[in-house]
């Protein structure tokens, strides 16, 4: 009890005073096209427009609106796994659409930035709603930035079958400290507390047991997770920078994970920066995950999704940031226009649940982003 | 609960402690490199936002970045 009171007091002291995002808000617009596709017939095509408009010297209005065309999130509940040779009617054959909208207001004055807003998304099987807020305080002649961000979602499934509850909510609290170490080095520490409640499995994940009974995925109705991350950026020489990132995650479902990310950026010319990245991820299994052959209709907790099991993944990618100077972009103002391109290849380790669900040993996909930034 | 308190304590100590002088490592006239895209923590923020979504679909972990999370039922 004493610890809870102490934590509550600290939260009350910190929330009114403290911050997360170290950078000033933009006065501009971005057009973004994102794509993800993999050998499991999952596709995400997501064009969007992001606006951050300066209203007064201190207030900015932000909006993000888009359309996500998805084949993986809205499968119909199926009592049998999709046949391996079904090219048109399988999971990847039916696009559904999500319409996400975010609105936020930012107050930025001197060393303080406060942002608050809301998010709403609609798709035929899921309604997403969330409120979020973030506060950043810059101090020590902009050498230090402290941040706090909080978001709370109040979502609802619209399932094809009866669920124990249609509700799903998630809360996240992010605390960060950003510190400049030298004119060429900076570091950022972040702690995240994640809390989820409601029906947390995918309603469509099903399994045929050895007794030919169909059972559906079912997870505990609560989940508490914590993540600790550190980022480090250093200038190796004038045109090249090195980015290192490590994250440790753990939750009360016994999932532990390590994520390592390394990126190199090199300024080839005043109008072109190219980047390379490698990311490695590994996780352990949830306490209720077991071999698919061992599940029976009497099991209360069932995991079909490979994400509840131990596996690894690798990502390699390349990127480019172009600013207009000479050539085909010379008609644009170099201080206002930026084109950003990225392409990454993602692959998991082999897993029997991937084989059962997607009819392939491992998932291998590509995701790309094309973004055009224009500052007013 | 311990980790929650630890997470809160670090910025609290930095903010309330009298160590601000020692944390000024870079003078304003020395900050030119941090204005460059390649020195930002997220040079490609659109990729970061999208891949955070993709990783929430493909992996069971989350967090560790100071950003907003909307509900999509992916995790």
CSV table of C-alpha atoms in Angstrom, one decimal:
chain,number,residue,atom,x,y,z
A,1,UNK,CA,0.0,0.0,0.0
A,2,UNK,CA,2.8,2.4,0.9
A,3,UNK,CA,4.4,1.8,-2.5
A,4,UNK,CA,1.2,2.5,-4.3
A,5,UNK,CA,0.7,5.7,-2.4
A,6,UNK,CA,4.3,6.7,-3.2
A,7,UNK,CA,3.9,5.9,-6.9
A,8,UNK,CA,0.6,7.9,-7.0
A,9,UNK,CA,2.3,10.9,-5.4
A,10,UNK,CA,5.2,10.7,-7.9
A,11,UNK,CA,2.7,10.5,-10.8
A,12,UNK,CA,0.8,13.5,-9.4
A,13,UNK,CA,4.0,15.5,-9.1
A,14,UNK,CA,5.3,14.6,-12.5
A,15,UNK,CA,2.3,14.8,-14.8
A,16,UNK,CA,1.6,18.5,-14.5
A,17,UNK,CA,5.3,19.3,-15.0
A,18,UNK,CA,6.7,16.9,-17.3
A,19,UNK,CA,7.3,16.2,-20.9
A,20,UNK,CA,8.2,13.6,-24.4
A,21,UNK,CA,8.8,14.8,-27.8
A,22,UNK,CA,12.0,16.8,-28.1
A,23,UNK,CA,11.3,18.5,-31.4
A,24,UNK,CA,9.3,21.6,-32.2
A,25,UNK,CA,6.0,21.2,-34.0
A,26,UNK,CA,6.0,21.5,-37.8
A,27,UNK,CA,4.0,24.0,-39.8
A,28,UNK,CA,3.5,22.0,-42.9
A,29,UNK,CA,1.9,19.0,-44.7
A,30,UNK,CA,3.0,15.5,-45.6
A,31,UNK,CA,1.6,13.1,-48.2
A,32,UNK,CA,2.4,9.5,-47.3
A,33,UNK,CA,2.0,6.3,-49.1
A,34,UNK,CA,2.9,3.1,-47.2
A,35,UNK,CA,2.8,-0.5,-48.4
A,36,UNK,CA,3.3,-3.9,-46.7
A,37,UNK,CA,3.0,-7.3,-48.4
A,38,UNK,CA,4.2,-10.8,-47.5
A,39,UNK,CA,4.2,-14.4,-48.6
A,40,UNK,CA,1.3,-15.1,-46.2
A,41,UNK,CA,-1.0,-13.1,-48.5
A,42,UNK,CA,-1.2,-10.2,-46.1
A,43,UNK,CA,-1.3,-6.8,-47.6
A,44,UNK,CA,-1.6,-3.3,-46.2
A,45,UNK,CA,-1.9,-0.3,-48.5
A,46,UNK,CA,-2.1,2.9,-46.6
A,47,UNK,CA,-2.1,6.4,-48.2
A,48,UNK,CA,-2.6,9.3,-45.8
A,49,UNK,CA,-2.3,13.0,-45.5
A,50,UNK,CA,-0.8,14.6,-42.4
A,51,UNK,CA,-1.3,18.3,-41.6
A,52,UNK,CA,0.2,20.5,-38.9
A,53,UNK,CA,-0.9,24.1,-39.3
A,54,UNK,CA,0.3,27.0,-37.2
A,55,UNK,CA,-2.7,28.9,-35.9
A,56,UNK,CA,-1.0,31.5,-33.7
A,57,UNK,CA,2.5,32.0,-32.4
A,58,UNK,CA,1.8,29.3,-29.8
A,59,UNK,CA,-1.0,27.0,-31.1
A,60,UNK,CA,-0.8,24.4,-33.9
A,61,UNK,CA,-3.7,22.3,-35.2
A,62,UNK,CA,-2.8,18.8,-36.4
A,63,UNK,CA,-4.7,16.2,-38.5
A,64,UNK,CA,-4.0,12.8,-40.0
A,65,UNK,CA,-6.5,11.2,-42.3
A,66,UNK,CA,-6.1,8.2,-44.5
A,67,UNK,CA,-7.4,4.9,-45.8
A,68,UNK,CA,-5.9,1.5,-44.9
A,69,UNK,CA,-6.7,-1.3,-47.3
A,70,UNK,CA,-6.0,-4.5,-45.4
A,71,UNK,CA,-6.3,-8.2,-46.0
A,72,UNK,CA,-5.0,-9.6,-42.7
A,73,UNK,CA,-7.1,-7.9,-40.0
A,74,UNK,CA,-10.7,-8.8,-41.1
A,75,UNK,CA,-10.8,-12.4,-42.1
A,76,UNK,CA,-14.2,-14.1,-41.5
A,77,UNK,CA,-14.2,-16.5,-38.7
A,78,UNK,CA,-13.4,-19.9,-40.2
A,79,UNK,CA,-13.8,-23.3,-38.7
A,80,UNK,CA,-11.1,-24.7,-41.0
A,81,UNK,CA,-7.7,-23.4,-42.0
A,82,UNK,CA,-7.6,-22.0,-45.5
A,83,UNK,CA,-6.6,-24.5,-48.2
A,84,UNK,CA,-3.0,-24.2,-49.3
A,85,UNK,CA,-3.9,-23.9,-53.0
A,86,UNK,CA,-6.6,-21.3,-52.6
A,87,UNK,CA,-5.2,-18.2,-54.3
A,88,UNK,CA,-8.3,-16.1,-54.7
A,89,UNK,CA,-10.6,-16.9,-51.8
A,90,UNK,CA,-8.0,-17.3,-49.0
A,91,UNK,CA,-7.1,-14.7,-46.4
A,92,UNK,CA,-5.3,-12.5,-48.9
A,93,UNK,CA,-8.2,-12.4,-51.4
A,94,UNK,CA,-10.5,-10.0,-49.6
A,95,UNK,CA,-9.6,-6.4,-49.0
A,96,UNK,CA,-11.3,-4.6,-46.2
A,97,UNK,CA,-10.9,-0.9,-45.4
A,98,UNK,CA,-10.1,1.0,-42.3
A,99,UNK,CA,-10.7,4.7,-42.1
A,100,UNK,CA,-8.4,6.3,-39.5
A,101,UNK,CA,-8.7,9.9,-38.4
A,102,UNK,CA,-6.6,11.8,-35.8
A,103,UNK,CA,-7.0,15.4,-34.6
A,104,UNK,CA,-4.8,17.2,-32.1
A,105,UNK,CA,-3.9,20.6,-30.8
A,106,UNK,CA,-0.4,21.6,-29.8
A,107,UNK,CA,0.6,24.4,-27.5
A,108,UNK,CA,4.3,25.4,-28.0
A,109,UNK,CA,5.9,28.2,-26.1
A,110,UNK,CA,9.5,28.7,-25.1
A,111,UNK,CA,10.6,25.4,-23.6
A,112,UNK,CA,7.3,23.7,-23.3
A,113,UNK,CA,5.2,21.7,-25.8
A,114,UNK,CA,1.9,20.2,-25.0
A,115,UNK,CA,-0.2,18.1,-27.4
A,116,UNK,CA,-3.6,16.6,-26.9
A,117,UNK,CA,-5.9,14.9,-29.3
A,118,UNK,CA,-8.1,12.0,-30.3
A,119,UNK,CA,-8.1,9.1,-32.8
A,120,UNK,CA,-11.0,7.3,-34.4
A,121,UNK,CA,-11.0,4.5,-36.9
A,122,UNK,CA,-13.8,2.5,-38.5
A,123,UNK,CA,-13.7,-0.9,-40.2
A,124,UNK,CA,-16.4,-3.5,-40.5
A,125,UNK,CA,-15.1,-5.7,-37.7
A,126,UNK,CA,-13.4,-3.1,-35.4
A,127,UNK,CA,-14.1,0.3,-34.0
A,128,UNK,CA,-11.0,2.1,-32.6
A,129,UNK,CA,-11.1,5.2,-30.4
A,130,UNK,CA,-8.4,6.7,-28.3
A,131,UNK,CA,-7.4,9.9,-26.5
A,132,UNK,CA,-3.7,11.0,-26.2
A,133,UNK,CA,-1.6,13.7,-24.6
A,134,UNK,CA,2.1,14.5,-24.6
A,135,UNK,CA,4.1,17.1,-22.8
A,136,UNK,CA,7.8,18.0,-23.5
A,137,UNK,CA,10.0,20.3,-21.6
A,138,UNK,CA,13.3,21.4,-22.9
A,139,UNK,CA,15.9,22.6,-20.5
A,140,UNK,CA,19.6,23.1,-19.9
A,141,UNK,CA,19.9,25.3,-23.0
A,142,UNK,CA,18.1,22.7,-25.1
A,143,UNK,CA,20.6,20.0,-24.0
A,144,UNK,CA,17.9,18.1,-22.1
A,145,UNK,CA,14.3,17.2,-23.0
A,146,UNK,CA,12.0,15.4,-20.7
A,147,UNK,CA,8.8,13.9,-21.9
A,148,UNK,CA,5.6,12.2,-20.8
A,149,UNK,CA,3.0,10.8,-23.1
A,150,UNK,CA,-0.2,9.0,-22.3
A,151,UNK,CA,-2.8,7.3,-24.6
A,152,UNK,CA,-6.0,5.4,-23.8
A,153,UNK,CA,-7.9,3.5,-26.3
A,154,UNK,CA,-11.6,2.4,-26.0
A,155,UNK,CA,-12.1,-0.1,-28.8
A,156,UNK,CA,-14.8,-2.5,-29.7
A,157,UNK,CA,-14.8,-5.7,-31.8
A,158,UNK,CA,-17.7,-6.2,-34.2
A,159,UNK,CA,-17.2,-10.0,-34.5
A,160,UNK,CA,-18.9,-12.6,-36.6
A,161,UNK,CA,-19.2,-14.9,-33.5
A,162,UNK,CA,-20.0,-14.5,-29.9
A,163,UNK,CA,-17.0,-13.3,-27.8
A,164,UNK,CA,-16.7,-13.2,-24.0
A,165,UNK,CA,-16.6,-9.4,-24.4
A,166,UNK,CA,-16.5,-7.1,-27.4
A,167,UNK,CA,-14.5,-4.6,-25.5
A,168,UNK,CA,-10.8,-4.0,-25.8
A,169,UNK,CA,-8.9,-1.1,-24.3
A,170,UNK,CA,-5.2,-0.2,-24.1
A,171,UNK,CA,-3.4,2.3,-22.0
A,172,UNK,CA,0.2,3.4,-22.6
A,173,UNK,CA,2.4,5.7,-20.6
A,174,UNK,CA,5.8,6.7,-22.1
A,175,UNK,CA,8.5,8.6,-20.2
A,176,UNK,CA,11.6,9.8,-22.0
A,177,UNK,CA,14.8,11.6,-21.3
A,178,UNK,CA,16.8,13.0,-24.2
A,179,UNK,CA,20.3,14.4,-23.5
A,180,UNK,CA,23.0,15.9,-25.7
A,181,UNK,CA,26.4,14.4,-24.8
A,182,UNK,CA,28.6,16.4,-27.1
A,183,UNK,CA,28.2,18.5,-30.3
A,184,UNK,CA,28.1,15.1,-32.1
A,185,UNK,CA,26.4,12.7,-29.8
A,186,UNK,CA,23.0,12.4,-28.2
A,187,UNK,CA,21.2,9.7,-26.2
A,188,UNK,CA,17.5,9.0,-25.3
A,189,UNK,CA,16.1,6.7,-22.7
A,190,UNK,CA,12.4,5.7,-22.8
A,191,UNK,CA,10.3,3.7,-20.4
A,192,UNK,CA,6.8,2.5,-21.5
A,193,UNK,CA,4.1,1.0,-19.3
A,194,UNK,CA,1.4,-0.9,-21.4
A,195,UNK,CA,-1.9,-2.1,-20.0
A,196,UNK,CA,-4.5,-4.0,-22.1
A,197,UNK,CA,-7.9,-5.3,-21.2
A,198,UNK,CA,-10.8,-7.0,-22.9
A,199,UNK,CA,-10.8,-9.6,-25.7
A,200,UNK,CA,-7.1,-9.5,-26.7
A,201,UNK,CA,-6.9,-12.4,-29.2
A,202,UNK,CA,-7.9,-12.3,-32.8
A,203,UNK,CA,-11.6,-13.5,-33.0
A,204,UNK,CA,-10.9,-15.2,-36.3
A,205,UNK,CA,-7.9,-17.4,-35.2
A,206,UNK,CA,-9.1,-21.0,-35.0
A,207,UNK,CA,-7.6,-24.5,-34.7
A,208,UNK,CA,-8.9,-28.0,-35.6
A,209,UNK,CA,-7.9,-30.3,-32.7
A,210,UNK,CA,-7.0,-33.9,-33.1
A,211,UNK,CA,-10.6,-34.8,-32.2
A,212,UNK,CA,-11.7,-32.7,-35.2
A,213,UNK,CA,-13.2,-30.0,-32.9
A,214,UNK,CA,-12.9,-26.4,-33.8
A,215,UNK,CA,-11.5,-24.1,-31.0
A,216,UNK,CA,-10.7,-20.4,-31.1
A,217,UNK,CA,-7.9,-18.4,-29.8
A,218,UNK,CA,-8.5,-17.1,-26.3
A,219,UNK,CA,-6.0,-15.1,-24.2
A,220,UNK,CA,-6.1,-13.8,-20.7
A,221,UNK,CA,-8.3,-10.7,-20.5
A,222,UNK,CA,-5.6,-8.5,-19.0
A,223,UNK,CA,-2.0,-7.9,-20.0
A,224,UNK,CA,0.6,-5.7,-18.3
A,225,UNK,CA,3.8,-5.0,-20.2
A,226,UNK,CA,6.9,-2.8,-19.7
A,227,UNK,CA,9.5,-1.7,-22.2
A,228,UNK,CA,12.8,0.0,-21.6
A,229,UNK,CA,14.7,1.5,-24.6
A,230,UNK,CA,17.8,3.4,-25.3
A,231,UNK,CA,18.8,5.2,-28.5
A,232,UNK,CA,22.2,6.6,-29.3
A,233,UNK,CA,23.1,8.8,-32.2
A,234,UNK,CA,26.7,9.8,-33.1
A,235,UNK,CA,28.4,11.6,-36.0
A,236,UNK,CA,31.1,9.2,-37.2
A,237,UNK,CA,32.6,11.8,-39.5
A,238,UNK,CA,31.0,14.9,-41.0
A,239,UNK,CA,28.9,13.1,-43.7
A,240,UNK,CA,28.0,9.9,-41.8
A,241,UNK,CA,26.0,9.3,-38.7
A,242,UNK,CA,25.4,6.1,-36.7
A,243,UNK,CA,22.1,5.2,-34.9
A,244,UNK,CA,22.0,2.5,-32.3
A,245,UNK,CA,18.8,1.3,-30.5
A,246,UNK,CA,18.1,-1.4,-28.0
A,247,UNK,CA,14.7,-2.3,-26.4
A,248,UNK,CA,13.9,-4.8,-23.7
A,249,UNK,CA,10.3,-5.8,-23.3
A,250,UNK,CA,8.5,-8.0,-20.8
A,251,UNK,CA,4.9,-8.7,-19.7
A,252,UNK,CA,2.9,-10.8,-17.4
A,253,UNK,CA,2.1,-13.3,-20.1
A,254,UNK,CA,5.9,-14.3,-19.7
A,255,UNK,CA,6.8,-12.8,-23.1
A,256,UNK,CA,10.3,-11.3,-23.1
A,257,UNK,CA,11.9,-9.8,-26.1
A,258,UNK,CA,15.1,-8.0,-27.2
A,259,UNK,CA,15.1,-5.6,-30.1
A,260,UNK,CA,18.4,-4.3,-31.6
A,261,UNK,CA,18.4,-1.7,-34.4
A,262,UNK,CA,21.4,-0.2,-36.2
A,263,UNK,CA,21.3,2.5,-38.9
A,264,UNK,CA,23.8,4.4,-40.9
A,265,UNK,CA,23.1,7.6,-42.7
A,266,UNK,CA,25.5,9.2,-45.1
A,267,UNK,CA,25.1,12.6,-46.8
A,268,UNK,CA,26.1,12.0,-50.3
A,269,UNK,CA,25.5,15.6,-51.4
A,270,UNK,CA,23.6,18.6,-50.0
A,271,UNK,CA,20.5,17.2,-51.7
A,272,UNK,CA,20.8,13.5,-50.9
A,273,UNK,CA,21.1,11.4,-47.7
A,274,UNK,CA,21.1,7.6,-48.0
A,275,UNK,CA,20.6,5.2,-45.2
A,276,UNK,CA,21.0,1.5,-44.4
A,277,UNK,CA,19.5,-0.4,-41.5
A,278,UNK,CA,19.5,-3.8,-39.8
A,279,UNK,CA,17.1,-4.9,-37.0
A,280,UNK,CA,17.1,-8.1,-35.0
A,281,UNK,CA,14.2,-9.2,-32.8
A,282,UNK,CA,13.7,-12.3,-30.6
A,283,UNK,CA,11.0,-13.1,-28.2
A,284,UNK,CA,10.0,-15.9,-25.8
A,285,UNK,CA,6.6,-17.7,-25.6
A,286,UNK,CA,3.5,-16.8,-23.6
A,287,UNK,CA,2.8,-19.1,-20.7
A,288,UNK,CA,-0.3,-20.5,-22.3
A,289,UNK,CA,1.4,-21.3,-25.7
A,290,UNK,CA,1.9,-25.0,-26.4
A,291,UNK,CA,2.2,-27.3,-29.4
A,292,UNK,CA,-0.9,-27.1,-31.5
A,293,UNK,CA,-1.4,-30.9,-31.3
A,294,UNK,CA,-1.8,-30.7,-27.5
A,295,UNK,CA,-4.8,-28.4,-27.5
A,296,UNK,CA,-8.2,-29.8,-26.5
A,297,UNK,CA,-11.7,-28.3,-26.4
A,298,UNK,CA,-11.3,-28.1,-22.7
A,299,UNK,CA,-8.5,-25.6,-22.8
A,300,UNK,CA,-9.5,-22.1,-21.6
A,301,UNK,CA,-6.5,-20.4,-23.0
A,302,UNK,CA,-5.6,-21.1,-26.6
A,303,UNK,CA,-2.8,-19.6,-28.8
A,304,UNK,CA,-2.8,-20.2,-32.5
A,305,UNK,CA,-1.0,-17.0,-33.6
A,306,UNK,CA,2.8,-17.5,-33.8
A,307,UNK,CA,3.2,-14.2,-32.0
A,308,UNK,CA,2.5,-16.0,-28.7
A,309,UNK,CA,5.4,-18.4,-29.3
A,310,UNK,CA,9.2,-18.0,-29.3
A,311,UNK,CA,10.6,-16.8,-32.6
A,312,UNK,CA,13.1,-14.4,-34.2
A,313,UNK,CA,12.9,-11.9,-37.0
A,314,UNK,CA,15.4,-9.9,-39.1
A,315,UNK,CA,14.8,-6.6,-41.0
A,316,UNK,CA,17.2,-5.1,-43.5
A,317,UNK,CA,16.4,-1.9,-45.3
A,318,UNK,CA,17.6,1.1,-47.3
A,319,UNK,CA,16.3,4.7,-47.4
A,320,UNK,CA,16.9,8.0,-49.0
A,321,UNK,CA,16.1,11.7,-48.2
A,322,UNK,CA,16.1,14.0,-51.1
A,323,UNK,CA,16.0,17.8,-51.0
A,324,UNK,CA,15.7,19.9,-54.1
A,325,UNK,CA,18.8,21.5,-55.6
A,326,UNK,CA,19.8,21.0,-59.1
A,327,UNK,CA,18.1,18.6,-61.5
A,328,UNK,CA,14.5,17.4,-61.6
A,329,UNK,CA,13.6,18.9,-58.2
A,330,UNK,CA,15.2,22.3,-58.8
A,331,UNK,CA,11.8,23.9,-59.1
A,332,UNK,CA,11.0,23.4,-55.4
A,333,UNK,CA,12.2,25.5,-52.5
A,334,UNK,CA,15.0,23.5,-50.8
A,335,UNK,CA,14.0,24.9,-47.4
A,336,UNK,CA,10.4,23.7,-47.7
A,337,UNK,CA,10.4,20.5,-49.7
A,338,UNK,CA,11.6,17.0,-48.9
A,339,UNK,CA,11.1,13.6,-50.4
A,340,UNK,CA,11.7,10.5,-48.2
A,341,UNK,CA,11.8,6.9,-49.5
A,342,UNK,CA,12.4,3.7,-47.7
A,343,UNK,CA,12.2,0.0,-48.4
A,344,UNK,CA,12.7,-2.8,-45.9
A,345,UNK,CA,12.6,-6.6,-46.1
A,346,UNK,CA,11.3,-8.4,-43.0
A,347,UNK,CA,11.6,-12.1,-42.3
A,348,UNK,CA,10.7,-14.3,-39.4
A,349,UNK,CA,12.3,-17.6,-38.3
A,350,UNK,CA,10.6,-20.9,-39.2
A,351,UNK,CA,7.6,-21.8,-37.0
A,352,UNK,CA,5.0,-24.6,-37.2
A,353,UNK,CA,2.2,-22.1,-36.3
A,354,UNK,CA,3.2,-20.0,-39.4
A,355,UNK,CA,3.0,-23.2,-41.4
A,356,UNK,CA,-0.5,-24.0,-40.0
A,357,UNK,CA,-1.9,-20.6,-40.5
A,358,UNK,CA,-0.1,-19.3,-43.7
A,359,UNK,CA,1.1,-22.5,-45.4
A,360,UNK,CA,4.7,-21.3,-45.5
A,361,UNK,CA,7.7,-22.0,-43.3
A,362,UNK,CA,8.4,-18.4,-42.4
A,363,UNK,CA,6.9,-15.1,-43.2
A,364,UNK,CA,8.8,-12.8,-45.5
A,365,UNK,CA,7.5,-9.4,-46.4
A,366,UNK,CA,8.5,-6.0,-47.7
A,367,UNK,CA,7.3,-2.7,-46.5
A,368,UNK,CA,7.9,0.7,-48.2
A,369,UNK,CA,7.1,4.3,-47.4
A,370,UNK,CA,7.1,7.2,-49.7
A,371,UNK,CA,6.6,10.6,-48.0
A,372,UNK,CA,6.6,14.1,-49.4
A,373,UNK,CA,7.0,16.9,-46.7
A,374,UNK,CA,6.1,20.4,-47.5
A,375,UNK,CA,6.6,23.2,-45.0
A,376,UNK,CA,4.4,26.3,-45.3
B,1,UNK,CA,5.3,-1.7,-9.8
B,2,UNK,CA,9.1,-1.6,-9.1
B,3,UNK,CA,9.8,-1.0,-12.8
B,4,UNK,CA,7.1,1.7,-12.9
B,5,UNK,CA,8.6,3.5,-10.0
B,6,UNK,CA,12.1,3.2,-11.5
B,7,UNK,CA,10.8,4.5,-14.8
B,8,UNK,CA,9.4,7.6,-13.1
B,9,UNK,CA,12.4,8.1,-10.8
B,10,UNK,CA,15.0,8.6,-13.5
B,11,UNK,CA,13.5,11.7,-15.1
B,12,UNK,CA,12.4,12.9,-11.7
B,13,UNK,CA,15.9,12.8,-10.4
B,14,UNK,CA,17.2,14.6,-13.5
B,15,UNK,CA,14.6,17.2,-13.3
B,16,UNK,CA,14.6,18.0,-9.7
B,17,UNK,CA,18.3,17.4,-8.9
B,18,UNK,CA,20.6,20.4,-9.0
B,19,UNK,CA,22.6,18.9,-11.9
B,20,UNK,CA,21.5,21.2,-14.6
B,21,UNK,CA,24.9,22.9,-15.0
B,22,UNK,CA,26.6,19.6,-15.6
B,23,UNK,CA,24.1,18.6,-18.3
B,24,UNK,CA,24.9,21.6,-20.5
B,25,UNK,CA,27.4,19.8,-22.8
B,26,UNK,CA,26.6,21.7,-26.0
B,27,UNK,CA,26.4,25.5,-26.3
B,28,UNK,CA,23.8,26.9,-28.7
B,29,UNK,CA,26.4,27.8,-31.3
B,30,UNK,CA,27.6,24.2,-31.3
B,31,UNK,CA,24.2,22.6,-32.3
B,32,UNK,CA,24.5,22.8,-36.1
B,33,UNK,CA,24.8,19.0,-36.4
B,34,UNK,CA,21.6,18.3,-34.5
B,35,UNK,CA,19.7,20.4,-37.1
B,36,UNK,CA,20.6,17.9,-39.8
B,37,UNK,CA,18.2,15.1,-40.8
B,38,UNK,CA,20.8,12.4,-40.3
B,39,UNK,CA,21.3,13.3,-36.6
B,40,UNK,CA,17.6,13.2,-35.6
B,41,UNK,CA,16.5,10.2,-33.6
B,42,UNK,CA,13.9,9.5,-36.4
B,43,UNK,CA,15.2,10.8,-39.7
B,44,UNK,CA,12.3,9.0,-41.4
B,45,UNK,CA,9.4,9.5,-39.1
B,46,UNK,CA,6.8,8.2,-41.6
B,47,UNK,CA,8.7,4.9,-41.9
B,48,UNK,CA,9.0,4.8,-38.1
B,49,UNK,CA,5.2,5.3,-37.7
B,50,UNK,CA,4.4,2.6,-40.3
B,51,UNK,CA,6.9,0.0,-39.2
B,52,UNK,CA,5.7,0.4,-35.6
B,53,UNK,CA,2.3,-0.6,-36.9
B,54,UNK,CA,3.7,-3.5,-38.9
B,55,UNK,CA,5.7,-4.8,-36.0
B,56,UNK,CA,2.6,-4.7,-33.8
B,57,UNK,CA,1.0,-7.0,-36.4
B,58,UNK,CA,4.0,-9.3,-36.6
B,59,UNK,CA,5.4,-9.3,-33.1
B,60,UNK,CA,4.1,-9.5,-29.5
B,61,UNK,CA,6.1,-6.6,-28.1
B,62,UNK,CA,5.4,-2.8,-28.1
B,63,UNK,CA,6.6,0.4,-26.4
B,64,UNK,CA,10.0,2.0,-26.1
B,65,UNK,CA,9.2,4.9,-28.3
B,66,UNK,CA,7.7,8.2,-27.3
B,67,UNK,CA,4.7,8.2,-29.5
B,68,UNK,CA,0.9,8.0,-29.7
B,69,UNK,CA,-0.9,4.7,-30.1
B,70,UNK,CA,-4.3,4.5,-31.6
B,71,UNK,CA,-6.6,1.5,-31.4
B,72,UNK,CA,-6.4,-0.9,-34.3
B,73,UNK,CA,-6.7,-4.3,-32.5
B,74,UNK,CA,-3.5,-5.4,-34.1
B,75,UNK,CA,-1.5,-6.2,-31.0
